[in-house]
Amino acid sequence: MQSIRRAHRILRALADSPDGLTVTQLSAELQLPPSTVHRLLAVLQEEQFVSRPDGKSWCYLGPESLRIGLAARRPRVTSSLRAAEVVSELADTFGQGALLVELRGRRAESVLQCGLADWAGGYAGDLMPFHAVAAARALLIDMDRAEVMRLLSEYEFLPRRARTPGTVTELLQRVDTVRRRGHETVYGEFVPAVWEFAAPVRGGSGQVLAGLAVVWHEARTTAEQAVRISEQVARAAREISQEFGYAC
């Protein structure tokens, strides 16, 4: 317990010092022996809670500390009544299904659905596979390779369709495409002959809160229809984002 408390004190000290602290400064501020600080920093650095970019004495909060901090500040999209209205409006507009997916721990979970009783179970609370569902893939749009690898370290790529990514490398290639376009369009990767059009919903600091998608059961969709649906989903995602303070 003592080591955990001391590690927490180191992290709090670094959180209060965005310009970083040296081992000597940490030792003096926390009144701990330098050897103790060195030992704790080694563990924290290995787990990416602390970063020492020059490999020397200056210490900063690492990417894992940032990830946890963002998660703690990330609001639930379901707290917005407008989000539920937008999902319903999308389903009504296209006469198809619409859903919102959030990252819950290491899982992508459907939190709002409308018109999807015959697709993927069709119930809020359903888990959405990252490699096969556009809305779940949209959650990864801002993550770098290392973050995606950590998130999917225990993920099982269950076989779906021939065009569905089957490995982390293949999924990362798709995420790169999503990142460049700002939205995702897939066809027949989760359910045969079904299109999915998805875009990220963002919070006030720009972090991804959810993936919004329309599920379109029309195999003979024209290029013009696909563009129109993608644009409307992107607009709807921006509208929800504005509810959470994101300046689109």
mmCIF file of C-alpha atoms in Angstrom:
data_model
loop_
_atom_site.group_PDB
_atom_site.id
_atom_site.type_symbol
_atom_site.label_atom_id
_atom_site.label_comp_id
_atom_site.label_asym_id
_atom_site.label_seq_id
_atom_site.Cartn_x
_atom_site.Cartn_y
_atom_site.Cartn_z
ATOM 1 C CA MET A 1 0.000 0.000 0.000
ATOM 2 C CA GLN A 2 2.845 2.379 0.782
ATOM 3 C CA SER A 3 4.294 1.967 -2.714
ATOM 4 C CA ILE A 4 0.902 2.633 -4.296
ATOM 5 C CA ARG A 5 0.462 5.806 -2.251
ATOM 6 C CA ARG A 6 3.936 6.999 -3.187
ATOM 7 C CA ALA A 7 3.297 6.279 -6.871
ATOM 8 C CA HIS A 8 0.071 8.295 -6.653
ATOM 9 C CA ARG A 9 1.979 11.183 -5.086
ATOM 10 C CA ILE A 10 4.481 11.127 -7.958
ATOM 11 C CA LEU A 11 1.667 11.221 -10.514
ATOM 12 C CA ARG A 12 -0.101 14.076 -8.715
ATOM 13 C CA ALA A 13 3.160 16.053 -8.557
ATOM 14 C CA LEU A 14 3.726 15.575 -12.291
ATOM 15 C CA ALA A 15 0.096 16.516 -13.011
ATOM 16 C CA ASP A 16 0.718 19.820 -11.237
ATOM 17 C CA SER A 17 3.955 20.399 -13.188
ATOM 18 C CA PRO A 18 3.264 20.339 -16.959
ATOM 19 C CA ASP A 19 6.857 21.435 -17.627
ATOM 20 C CA GLY A 20 8.088 18.270 -15.936
ATOM 21 C CA LEU A 21 10.152 17.504 -12.851
ATOM 22 C CA THR A 22 13.542 15.927 -12.339
ATOM 23 C CA VAL A 23 14.174 13.009 -9.999
ATOM 24 C CA THR A 24 15.925 15.429 -7.646
ATOM 25 C CA GLN A 25 12.927 17.767 -7.637
ATOM 26 C CA LEU A 26 10.492 14.907 -7.047
ATOM 27 C CA SER A 27 12.635 13.588 -4.228
ATOM 28 C CA ALA A 28 12.737 16.995 -2.536
ATOM 29 C CA GLU A 29 9.056 17.809 -3.071
ATOM 30 C CA LEU A 30 7.795 14.433 -1.870
ATOM 31 C CA GLN A 31 10.500 13.998 0.776
ATOM 32 C CA LEU A 32 11.424 10.569 -0.549
ATOM 33 C CA PRO A 33 14.899 9.100 -1.041
ATOM 34 C CA PRO A 34 16.125 9.407 -4.661
ATOM 35 C CA SER A 35 16.512 5.625 -4.811
ATOM 36 C CA THR A 36 12.807 5.195 -3.963
ATOM 37 C CA VAL A 37 11.792 7.731 -6.608
ATOM 38 C CA HIS A 38 13.982 5.984 -9.201
ATOM 39 C CA ARG A 39 12.424 2.604 -8.394
ATOM 40 C CA LEU A 40 8.836 3.871 -8.588
ATOM 41 C CA LEU A 41 9.514 5.825 -11.776
ATOM 42 C CA ALA A 42 10.903 2.715 -13.438
ATOM 43 C CA VAL A 43 7.625 0.871 -12.864
ATOM 44 C CA LEU A 44 5.461 3.851 -13.842
ATOM 45 C CA GLN A 45 7.500 4.377 -16.996
ATOM 46 C CA GLU A 46 7.248 0.713 -17.948
ATOM 47 C CA GLU A 47 3.447 0.944 -17.661
ATOM 48 C CA GLN A 48 3.485 4.278 -19.590
ATOM 49 C CA PHE A 49 2.082 6.321 -16.700
ATOM 50 C CA VAL A 50 5.286 8.376 -16.768
ATOM 51 C CA SER A 51 7.294 9.501 -19.773
ATOM 52 C CA ARG A 52 11.018 10.359 -19.854
ATOM 53 C CA PRO A 53 11.477 11.331 -23.520
ATOM 54 C CA ASP A 54 15.150 12.229 -23.280
ATOM 55 C CA GLY A 55 15.900 9.015 -21.422
ATOM 56 C CA LYS A 56 17.459 11.087 -18.668
ATOM 57 C CA SER A 57 16.176 12.955 -15.642
ATOM 58 C CA TRP A 58 13.111 14.968 -16.724
ATOM 59 C CA CYS A 59 9.796 13.250 -16.047
ATOM 60 C CA TYR A 60 6.299 13.948 -17.373
ATOM 61 C CA LEU A 61 2.900 12.276 -17.265
ATOM 62 C CA GLY A 62 2.777 9.487 -19.827
ATOM 63 C CA PRO A 63 0.117 8.453 -22.383
ATOM 64 C CA GLU A 64 -1.594 6.009 -20.035
ATOM 65 C CA SER A 65 -2.138 8.762 -17.447
ATOM 66 C CA LEU A 66 -3.596 10.936 -20.207
ATOM 67 C CA ARG A 67 -5.898 8.152 -21.389
ATOM 68 C CA ILE A 68 -7.279 7.589 -17.891
ATOM 69 C CA GLY A 69 -7.693 11.335 -17.351
ATOM 70 C CA LEU A 70 -9.658 11.717 -20.581
ATOM 71 C CA ALA A 71 -11.815 8.710 -19.727
ATOM 72 C CA ALA A 72 -12.637 10.228 -16.347
ATOM 73 C CA ARG A 73 -13.772 13.449 -18.041
ATOM 74 C CA ARG A 74 -15.590 11.740 -20.919
ATOM 75 C CA PRO A 75 -19.331 12.336 -20.606
ATOM 76 C CA ARG A 76 -21.837 9.665 -21.568
ATOM 77 C CA VAL A 77 -23.594 10.459 -24.821
ATOM 78 C CA THR A 78 -26.762 9.018 -23.341
ATOM 79 C CA SER A 79 -26.847 12.003 -20.962
ATOM 80 C CA SER A 80 -28.016 14.103 -23.925
ATOM 81 C CA LEU A 81 -31.716 13.917 -24.797
ATOM 82 C CA ARG A 82 -30.839 15.369 -28.189
ATOM 83 C CA ALA A 83 -28.634 12.353 -28.951
ATOM 84 C CA ALA A 84 -31.629 10.028 -28.628
ATOM 85 C CA GLU A 85 -33.679 12.349 -30.832
ATOM 86 C CA VAL A 86 -30.984 12.414 -33.517
ATOM 87 C CA VAL A 87 -30.769 8.605 -33.602
ATOM 88 C CA SER A 88 -34.555 8.409 -33.956
ATOM 89 C CA GLU A 89 -34.591 11.113 -36.649
ATOM 90 C CA LEU A 90 -31.930 9.316 -38.696
ATOM 91 C CA ALA A 91 -33.892 6.071 -38.537
ATOM 92 C CA ASP A 92 -37.072 7.888 -39.615
ATOM 93 C CA THR A 93 -35.358 9.838 -42.397
ATOM 94 C CA PHE A 94 -33.967 6.768 -44.110
ATOM 95 C CA GLY A 95 -36.586 4.249 -43.011
ATOM 96 C CA GLN A 96 -33.711 2.137 -41.729
ATOM 97 C CA GLY A 97 -31.809 1.607 -38.474
ATOM 98 C CA ALA A 98 -29.505 3.935 -36.554
ATOM 99 C CA LEU A 99 -27.320 3.469 -33.483
ATOM 100 C CA LEU A 100 -24.810 5.079 -31.148
ATOM 101 C CA VAL A 101 -21.847 3.076 -29.845
ATOM 102 C CA GLU A 102 -19.643 4.042 -26.883
ATOM 103 C CA LEU A 103 -16.327 2.697 -25.621
ATOM 104 C CA ARG A 104 -16.967 1.027 -22.277
ATOM 105 C CA GLY A 105 -13.671 -0.188 -20.885
ATOM 106 C CA ARG A 106 -12.189 -2.298 -23.675
ATOM 107 C CA ARG A 107 -15.540 -2.961 -25.356
ATOM 108 C CA ALA A 108 -17.672 -1.137 -27.899
ATOM 109 C CA GLU A 109 -21.231 -1.115 -26.598
ATOM 110 C CA SER A 110 -24.399 0.004 -28.341
ATOM 111 C CA VAL A 111 -26.056 2.579 -26.053
ATOM 112 C CA LEU A 112 -28.844 3.869 -28.318
ATOM 113 C CA GLN A 113 -30.592 2.044 -31.145
ATOM 114 C CA CYS A 114 -33.630 2.636 -33.299
ATOM 115 C CA GLY A 115 -35.073 0.384 -35.999
ATOM 116 C CA LEU A 116 -32.540 -2.418 -35.578
ATOM 117 C CA ALA A 117 -34.675 -5.249 -34.224
ATOM 118 C CA ASP A 118 -33.518 -7.548 -37.025
ATOM 119 C CA TRP A 119 -29.847 -6.539 -36.961
ATOM 120 C CA ALA A 120 -27.183 -7.597 -34.464
ATOM 121 C CA GLY A 121 -29.739 -8.351 -31.798
ATOM 122 C CA GLY A 122 -31.107 -4.838 -31.978
ATOM 123 C CA TYR A 123 -30.884 -3.946 -28.297
ATOM 124 C CA ALA A 124 -29.053 -1.267 -26.343
ATOM 125 C CA GLY A 125 -26.272 -2.980 -24.449
ATOM 126 C CA ASP A 126 -25.225 -5.186 -27.348
ATOM 127 C CA LEU A 127 -21.461 -5.466 -27.859
ATOM 128 C CA MET A 128 -20.269 -4.327 -31.274
ATOM 129 C CA PRO A 129 -17.125 -5.927 -32.774
ATOM 130 C CA PHE A 130 -14.425 -3.374 -33.572
ATOM 131 C CA HIS A 131 -13.335 -5.205 -36.706
ATOM 132 C CA ALA A 132 -16.788 -5.597 -38.256
ATOM 133 C CA VAL A 133 -19.045 -2.666 -37.248
ATOM 134 C CA ALA A 134 -18.507 0.844 -38.633
ATOM 135 C CA ALA A 135 -19.722 2.677 -35.508
ATOM 136 C CA ALA A 136 -17.313 0.692 -33.325
ATOM 137 C CA ARG A 137 -14.451 1.336 -35.724
ATOM 138 C CA ALA A 138 -15.165 5.077 -35.566
ATOM 139 C CA LEU A 139 -14.225 4.961 -31.858
ATOM 140 C CA LEU A 140 -10.618 4.234 -32.886
ATOM 141 C CA ILE A 141 -10.260 7.192 -35.239
ATOM 142 C CA ASP A 142 -7.973 9.267 -32.972
ATOM 143 C CA MET A 143 -5.997 6.424 -31.403
ATOM 144 C CA ASP A 144 -2.433 5.794 -32.504
ATOM 145 C CA ARG A 145 -1.138 2.323 -33.284
ATOM 146 C CA ALA A 146 0.100 1.681 -29.741
ATOM 147 C CA GLU A 147 -3.246 2.667 -28.228
ATOM 148 C CA VAL A 148 -5.175 0.391 -30.580
ATOM 149 C CA MET A 149 -2.789 -2.464 -29.863
ATOM 150 C CA ARG A 150 -3.294 -2.034 -26.099
ATOM 151 C CA LEU A 151 -7.064 -1.806 -26.457
ATOM 152 C CA LEU A 152 -7.227 -4.955 -28.578
ATOM 153 C CA SER A 153 -4.539 -6.937 -26.755
ATOM 154 C CA GLU A 154 -7.128 -9.505 -25.637
ATOM 155 C CA TYR A 155 -9.602 -8.978 -28.478
ATOM 156 C CA GLU A 156 -10.742 -11.979 -30.503
ATOM 157 C CA PHE A 157 -11.154 -11.415 -34.237
ATOM 158 C CA LEU A 158 -14.074 -13.753 -34.811
ATOM 159 C CA PRO A 159 -14.504 -14.634 -38.517
ATOM 160 C CA ARG A 160 -17.244 -12.606 -40.222
ATOM 161 C CA ARG A 161 -17.086 -11.997 -43.985
ATOM 162 C CA ALA A 162 -14.361 -12.140 -46.629
ATOM 163 C CA ARG A 163 -13.940 -8.360 -46.622
ATOM 164 C CA THR A 164 -13.925 -8.026 -42.808
ATOM 165 C CA PRO A 165 -10.494 -7.294 -41.237
ATOM 166 C CA GLY A 166 -9.139 -10.429 -39.599
ATOM 167 C CA THR A 167 -6.057 -9.079 -37.817
ATOM 168 C CA VAL A 168 -4.988 -5.979 -35.908
ATOM 169 C CA THR A 169 -2.814 -4.933 -38.862
ATOM 170 C CA GLU A 170 -5.745 -5.114 -41.275
ATOM 171 C CA LEU A 171 -7.949 -3.201 -38.841
ATOM 172 C CA LEU A 172 -5.302 -0.498 -38.401
ATOM 173 C CA GLN A 173 -5.216 -0.046 -42.185
ATOM 174 C CA ARG A 174 -8.974 0.539 -42.160
ATOM 175 C CA VAL A 175 -8.678 2.959 -39.243
ATOM 176 C CA ASP A 176 -6.090 4.955 -41.210
ATOM 177 C CA THR A 177 -8.632 5.294 -44.023
ATOM 178 C CA VAL A 178 -11.352 6.366 -41.588
ATOM 179 C CA ARG A 179 -9.001 8.959 -40.092
ATOM 180 C CA ARG A 180 -8.264 10.490 -43.502
ATOM 181 C CA ARG A 181 -11.940 10.662 -44.504
ATOM 182 C CA GLY A 182 -13.312 11.577 -41.090
ATOM 183 C CA HIS A 183 -16.071 8.978 -41.399
ATOM 184 C CA GLU A 184 -16.523 5.279 -42.171
ATOM 185 C CA THR A 185 -18.517 3.434 -44.836
ATOM 186 C CA VAL A 186 -18.617 -0.362 -44.964
ATOM 187 C CA TYR A 187 -20.611 -2.894 -46.915
ATOM 188 C CA GLY A 188 -21.392 -6.464 -45.890
ATOM 189 C CA GLU A 189 -18.696 -6.755 -43.231
ATOM 190 C CA PHE A 190 -21.018 -7.578 -40.332
ATOM 191 C CA VAL A 191 -24.253 -8.626 -42.036
ATOM 192 C CA PRO A 192 -24.422 -9.587 -45.753
ATOM 193 C CA ALA A 193 -25.802 -6.966 -48.166
ATOM 194 C CA VAL A 194 -25.984 -4.266 -45.466
ATOM 195 C CA TRP A 195 -24.308 -0.860 -45.631
ATOM 196 C CA GLU A 196 -23.099 1.002 -42.560
ATOM 197 C CA PHE A 197 -22.325 4.714 -42.547
ATOM 198 C CA ALA A 198 -20.628 6.019 -39.394
ATOM 199 C CA ALA A 199 -19.009 9.176 -37.992
ATOM 200 C CA PRO A 200 -17.447 10.032 -34.614
ATOM 201 C CA VAL A 201 -19.236 12.102 -31.970
ATOM 202 C CA ARG A 202 -16.800 14.365 -30.112
ATOM 203 C CA GLY A 203 -16.679 16.133 -26.759
ATOM 204 C CA GLY A 204 -15.651 19.661 -25.846
ATOM 205 C CA SER A 205 -11.920 18.945 -25.972
ATOM 206 C CA GLY A 206 -12.234 17.052 -29.246
ATOM 207 C CA GLN A 207 -12.080 13.548 -27.779
ATOM 208 C CA VAL A 208 -14.205 10.859 -29.402
ATOM 209 C CA LEU A 209 -17.250 10.080 -27.263
ATOM 210 C CA ALA A 210 -19.149 7.706 -29.518
ATOM 211 C CA GLY A 211 -19.694 6.374 -33.017
ATOM 212 C CA LEU A 212 -22.970 7.271 -34.758
ATOM 213 C CA ALA A 213 -24.160 5.109 -37.640
ATOM 214 C CA VAL A 214 -26.999 4.427 -40.058
ATOM 215 C CA VAL A 215 -27.538 0.808 -41.081
ATOM 216 C CA TRP A 216 -28.836 0.665 -44.649
ATOM 217 C CA HIS A 217 -30.420 -2.562 -45.948
ATOM 218 C CA GLU A 218 -30.181 -1.724 -49.639
ATOM 219 C CA ALA A 219 -27.635 -3.731 -51.592
ATOM 220 C CA ARG A 220 -28.150 -1.673 -54.767
ATOM 221 C CA THR A 221 -27.187 1.628 -53.210
ATOM 222 C CA THR A 222 -25.853 4.129 -55.741
ATOM 223 C CA ALA A 223 -22.719 6.182 -55.211
ATOM 224 C CA GLU A 224 -24.884 9.306 -54.929
ATOM 225 C CA GLN A 225 -27.022 7.710 -52.212
ATOM 226 C CA ALA A 226 -23.936 6.594 -50.301
ATOM 227 C CA VAL A 227 -22.495 10.113 -50.356
ATOM 228 C CA ARG A 228 -25.821 11.638 -49.261
ATOM 229 C CA ILE A 229 -26.197 9.241 -46.338
ATOM 230 C CA SER A 230 -22.567 9.684 -45.261
ATOM 231 C CA GLU A 231 -22.939 13.457 -45.278
ATOM 232 C CA GLN A 232 -26.162 13.349 -43.271
ATOM 233 C CA VAL A 233 -24.637 11.010 -40.668
ATOM 234 C CA ALA A 234 -21.613 13.314 -40.396
ATOM 235 C CA ARG A 235 -23.906 16.328 -39.894
ATOM 236 C CA ALA A 236 -25.904 14.469 -37.258
ATOM 237 C CA ALA A 237 -22.692 13.495 -35.438
ATOM 238 C CA ARG A 238 -21.580 17.142 -35.461
ATOM 239 C CA GLU A 239 -24.953 18.208 -34.061
ATOM 240 C CA ILE A 240 -24.604 15.826 -31.105
ATOM 241 C CA SER A 241 -20.982 16.929 -30.678
ATOM 242 C CA GLN A 242 -22.096 20.535 -30.315
ATOM 243 C CA GLU A 243 -24.306 19.439 -27.424
ATOM 244 C CA PHE A 244 -21.100 18.466 -25.628
ATOM 245 C CA GLY A 245 -19.265 21.710 -26.392
ATOM 246 C CA TYR A 246 -17.349 20.657 -29.506
ATOM 247 C CA ALA A 247 -16.780 23.543 -31.901
ATOM 248 C CA CYS A 248 -17.330 21.953 -35.302
#
